[in-house]
Amino acid sequence: MSLISIIKDGTSFLQFPNLSEFSEISHGIFTRKNGYSNAPYNSLNTSYSNGDDIRKVALNRLAIAECFDGNELVFAKQVHGAKVMSFSKKNTSVASGSYDGSPECDAMITDIKKKSLVIQMADCQSIVMFDPVLKVVANVHSGWRGSIKNIIGQTISAMKKKFGTNPNHIISGIGPSLGPCCAEFVNYQNEIPEKLWTYKNDSNYFDFWALSSKQLCDAGVLKENIYSSEICTRCNTDLFYSFRGEGITGRFATVIGLK
């Protein structure tokens, strides 16, 4: 089954079919279309930090927020690390809205309703997770550096430790990102640990989609509960931003939250 295409209030986004079955959550992978930004950020750019007009970015973020019926968007100051932030009902100190006030991390977890976690990408992966038993959601930013550090596994460990999640219950989706067709690492011997070279083809291209699926399974997520979109951002710059393909460009958003 393919990703589900939705247009709401003039804004287009996609949903994972395995997560769309749950009425307790709202989620979306937003394309670059139907926004306010001009080239090279055209048009639904969500990042304040890449040179775009901040007034237009604010309008883009508002358009996304309006798709979630009053949920507050919670952004991360992404640094290509492995820090995981948890926002629980017991600790409601959640940064939102302003980029400068956002927590420095690359994964967020919450059990708080009406808080939608946002990850921004332009080739990196967003991995969303939902524990339907304990009602916990997570959103993970995993580029090649995050993959090396196994931020996926660290996020699931935090879900277990801080929220009591059983990984067997997690429903997960891997969003559009740089595919094995385009993920070339000429200097991989200096950048990628040798234990991960099994994800390289006969040339210098790596399959980070397969690696993320393996990391999810290794952390206890059932294979049948994982949906990988397998859409390459560089091959589809009409729909998504791609740093590899475009250089100066915008960032598209993946969002998940409890209603």
Tab-separated table of N, CA and C in Angstrom, residues 191-259:
chain	number	residue	atom	x	y	z
A	191	GLU	N	34.095	7.867	6.886
A	191	GLU	CA	32.862	8.420	7.447
A	191	GLU	C	31.931	7.368	8.042
A	192	ILE	N	31.900	6.204	7.442
A	192	ILE	CA	30.953	5.166	7.847
A	192	ILE	C	31.698	4.022	8.529
A	193	PRO	N	31.282	3.621	9.742
A	193	PRO	CA	31.945	2.496	10.415
A	193	PRO	C	31.893	1.225	9.562
A	194	GLU	N	32.944	0.445	9.643
A	194	GLU	CA	33.057	-0.749	8.799
A	194	GLU	C	31.906	-1.721	9.021
A	195	LYS	N	31.374	-1.762	10.233
A	195	LYS	CA	30.276	-2.696	10.514
A	195	LYS	C	29.016	-2.372	9.715
A	196	LEU	N	28.947	-1.154	9.164
A	196	LEU	CA	27.781	-0.752	8.375
A	196	LEU	C	28.031	-0.835	6.873
A	197	TRP	N	29.190	-1.303	6.484
A	197	TRP	CA	29.490	-1.397	5.054
A	197	TRP	C	28.643	-2.458	4.365
A	198	THR	N	28.004	-3.308	5.124
A	198	THR	CA	27.108	-4.306	4.523
A	198	THR	C	25.906	-3.641	3.855
A	199	TYR	N	25.658	-2.367	4.195
A	199	TYR	CA	24.542	-1.629	3.586
A	199	TYR	C	24.984	-0.859	2.344
A	200	LYS	N	26.201	-1.127	1.882
A	200	LYS	CA	26.745	-0.498	0.677
A	200	LYS	C	26.618	-1.461	-0.499
A	201	ASN	N	26.314	-0.906	-1.681
A	201	ASN	CA	26.287	-1.760	-2.868
A	201	ASN	C	27.697	-1.922	-3.432
A	202	ASP	N	27.808	-2.398	-4.642
A	202	ASP	CA	29.132	-2.638	-5.223
A	202	ASP	C	29.893	-1.347	-5.499
A	203	SER	N	29.188	-0.238	-5.471
A	203	SER	CA	29.839	1.060	-5.648
A	203	SER	C	29.934	1.743	-4.287
A	204	ASN	N	29.641	3.036	-4.220
A	204	ASN	CA	29.769	3.786	-2.965
A	204	ASN	C	28.419	4.261	-2.437
A	205	TYR	N	27.362	3.543	-2.761
A	205	TYR	CA	26.012	3.952	-2.385
A	205	TYR	C	25.493	3.098	-1.230
A	206	PHE	N	24.865	3.769	-0.252
A	206	PHE	CA	24.398	3.092	0.956
A	206	PHE	C	22.873	3.079	1.024
A	207	ASP	N	22.337	2.008	1.593
A	207	ASP	CA	20.893	1.855	1.778
A	207	ASP	C	20.548	2.143	3.238
A	208	PHE	N	20.304	3.417	3.539
A	208	PHE	CA	19.970	3.791	4.910
A	208	PHE	C	18.529	3.443	5.254
A	209	TRP	N	17.697	3.231	4.259
A	209	TRP	CA	16.346	2.741	4.540
A	209	TRP	C	16.421	1.361	5.187
A	210	ALA	N	17.218	0.486	4.606
A	210	ALA	CA	17.366	-0.869	5.154
A	210	ALA	C	17.997	-0.828	6.541
A	211	LEU	N	18.962	0.068	6.731
A	211	LEU	CA	19.611	0.187	8.038
A	211	LEU	C	18.614	0.632	9.096
A	212	SER	N	17.777	1.608	8.784
A	212	SER	CA	16.792	2.078	9.762
A	212	SER	C	15.797	0.982	10.112
A	213	SER	N	15.352	0.227	9.122
A	213	SER	CA	14.448	-0.893	9.395
A	213	SER	C	15.114	-1.914	10.311
A	214	LYS	N	16.392	-2.187	10.066
A	214	LYS	CA	17.135	-3.134	10.913
A	214	LYS	C	17.281	-2.598	12.330
A	215	GLN	N	17.564	-1.314	12.477
A	215	GLN	CA	17.708	-0.727	13.807
A	215	GLN	C	16.388	-0.749	14.566
A	216	LEU	N	15.283	-0.534	13.873
A	216	LEU	CA	13.971	-0.642	14.511
A	216	LEU	C	13.738	-2.071	14.994
A	217	CYS	N	14.005	-3.040	14.133
A	217	CYS	CA	13.808	-4.445	14.504
A	217	CYS	C	14.736	-4.859	15.643
A	218	ASP	N	15.981	-4.419	15.585
A	218	ASP	CA	16.938	-4.748	16.646
A	218	ASP	C	16.492	-4.199	17.995
A	219	ALA	N	15.749	-3.083	17.967
A	219	ALA	CA	15.268	-2.473	19.212
A	219	ALA	C	13.959	-3.091	19.689
A	220	GLY	N	13.420	-4.028	18.913
A	220	GLY	CA	12.227	-4.743	19.354
A	220	GLY	C	10.953	-4.454	18.595
A	221	VAL	N	11.014	-3.560	17.602
A	221	VAL	CA	9.825	-3.278	16.797
A	221	VAL	C	9.601	-4.440	15.834
A	222	LEU	N	8.365	-4.889	15.735
A	222	LEU	CA	8.052	-5.999	14.849
A	222	LEU	C	8.114	-5.550	13.389
A	223	LYS	N	8.670	-6.402	12.551
A	223	LYS	CA	8.850	-6.060	11.138
A	223	LYS	C	7.538	-5.662	10.484
A	224	GLU	N	6.457	-6.350	10.847
A	224	GLU	CA	5.155	-6.060	10.238
A	224	GLU	C	4.574	-4.720	10.696
A	225	ASN	N	5.179	-4.122	11.712
A	225	ASN	CA	4.714	-2.819	12.206
A	225	ASN	C	5.519	-1.652	11.646
A	226	ILE	N	6.403	-1.934	10.693
A	226	ILE	CA	7.251	-0.897	10.089
A	226	ILE	C	6.808	-0.647	8.654
A	227	TYR	N	6.583	0.626	8.324
A	227	TYR	CA	6.294	0.999	6.937
A	227	TYR	C	7.400	1.930	6.462
A	228	SER	N	8.095	1.515	5.419
A	228	SER	CA	9.137	2.356	4.831
A	228	SER	C	8.618	2.931	3.523
A	229	SER	N	8.595	4.256	3.437
A	229	SER	CA	8.020	4.901	2.251
A	229	SER	C	8.848	4.634	1.000
A	230	GLU	N	10.156	4.505	1.167
A	230	GLU	CA	11.079	4.226	0.060
A	230	GLU	C	10.883	5.199	-1.102
A	231	ILE	N	10.789	6.478	-0.751
A	231	ILE	CA	10.728	7.558	-1.735
A	231	ILE	C	12.003	8.378	-1.595
A	232	CYS	N	12.764	8.474	-2.664
A	232	CYS	CA	14.025	9.215	-2.624
A	232	CYS	C	13.774	10.705	-2.840
A	233	THR	N	14.254	11.515	-1.919
A	233	THR	CA	14.051	12.959	-2.021
A	233	THR	C	14.808	13.565	-3.198
A	234	ARG	N	16.005	13.082	-3.449
A	234	ARG	CA	16.784	13.648	-4.556
A	234	ARG	C	16.146	13.326	-5.908
A	235	CYS	N	15.488	12.197	-6.008
A	235	CYS	CA	14.817	11.809	-7.257
A	235	CYS	C	13.448	12.461	-7.410
A	236	ASN	N	12.975	13.121	-6.366
A	236	ASN	CA	11.624	13.691	-6.384
A	236	ASN	C	11.620	15.119	-5.844
A	237	THR	N	12.469	15.967	-6.423
A	237	THR	CA	12.563	17.351	-5.946
A	237	THR	C	11.339	18.180	-6.318
A	238	ASP	N	10.447	17.640	-7.123
A	238	ASP	CA	9.180	18.323	-7.372
A	238	ASP	C	8.280	18.258	-6.146
A	239	LEU	N	8.497	17.241	-5.297
A	239	LEU	CA	7.678	17.060	-4.099
A	239	LEU	C	8.410	17.376	-2.803
A	240	PHE	N	9.726	17.132	-2.769
A	240	PHE	CA	10.477	17.269	-1.526
A	240	PHE	C	11.759	18.063	-1.745
A	241	TYR	N	12.224	18.683	-0.684
A	241	TYR	CA	13.519	19.367	-0.734
A	241	TYR	C	14.638	18.334	-0.670
A	242	SER	N	15.732	18.629	-1.369
A	242	SER	CA	16.898	17.747	-1.347
A	242	SER	C	18.164	18.587	-1.322
A	243	PHE	N	18.911	18.507	-0.226
A	243	PHE	CA	20.175	19.235	-0.136
A	243	PHE	C	21.175	18.687	-1.149
A	244	ARG	N	21.214	17.373	-1.294
A	244	ARG	CA	22.139	16.770	-2.258
A	244	ARG	C	21.807	17.206	-3.692
A	245	GLY	N	20.528	17.318	-3.968
A	245	GLY	CA	20.108	17.629	-5.322
A	245	GLY	C	20.067	19.102	-5.655
A	246	GLU	N	19.885	19.957	-4.622
A	246	GLU	CA	19.639	21.374	-4.881
A	246	GLU	C	20.608	22.333	-4.203
A	247	GLY	N	21.304	21.880	-3.176
A	247	GLY	CA	22.170	22.796	-2.440
A	247	GLY	C	21.334	23.699	-1.547
A	248	ILE	N	21.300	24.987	-1.848
A	248	ILE	CA	20.474	25.917	-1.077
A	248	ILE	C	19.014	25.602	-1.352
A	249	THR	N	18.291	25.237	-0.320
A	249	THR	CA	16.898	24.840	-0.493
A	249	THR	C	16.185	24.898	0.848
A	250	GLY	N	14.919	24.493	0.869
A	250	GLY	CA	14.136	24.526	2.093
A	250	GLY	C	14.198	23.216	2.855
A	251	ARG	N	13.308	23.104	3.840
A	251	ARG	CA	13.174	21.886	4.635
A	251	ARG	C	11.691	21.535	4.718
A	252	PHE	N	11.367	20.278	4.437
A	252	PHE	CA	9.971	19.854	4.589
A	252	PHE	C	9.793	19.204	5.954
A	253	ALA	N	8.565	19.114	6.390
A	253	ALA	CA	8.281	18.686	7.759
A	253	ALA	C	7.534	17.363	7.806
A	254	THR	N	7.882	16.566	8.808
A	254	THR	CA	7.077	15.411	9.195
A	254	THR	C	6.606	15.653	10.622
A	255	VAL	N	5.322	15.413	10.855
A	255	VAL	CA	4.679	15.788	12.114
A	255	VAL	C	3.895	14.602	12.665
A	256	ILE	N	3.942	14.422	13.986
A	256	ILE	CA	3.093	13.432	14.648
A	256	ILE	C	2.734	13.933	16.036
A	257	GLY	N	1.488	13.698	16.444
A	257	GLY	CA	1.062	14.122	17.769
A	257	GLY	C	-0.203	13.409	18.202
A	258	LEU	N	-0.449	13.430	19.506
A	258	LEU	CA	-1.688	12.898	20.063
A	258	LEU	C	-2.773	13.954	19.968
A	259	LYS	N	-3.964	13.542	19.596
A	259	LYS	CA	-5.077	14.487	19.482
A	259	LYS	C	-5.558	14.911	20.862
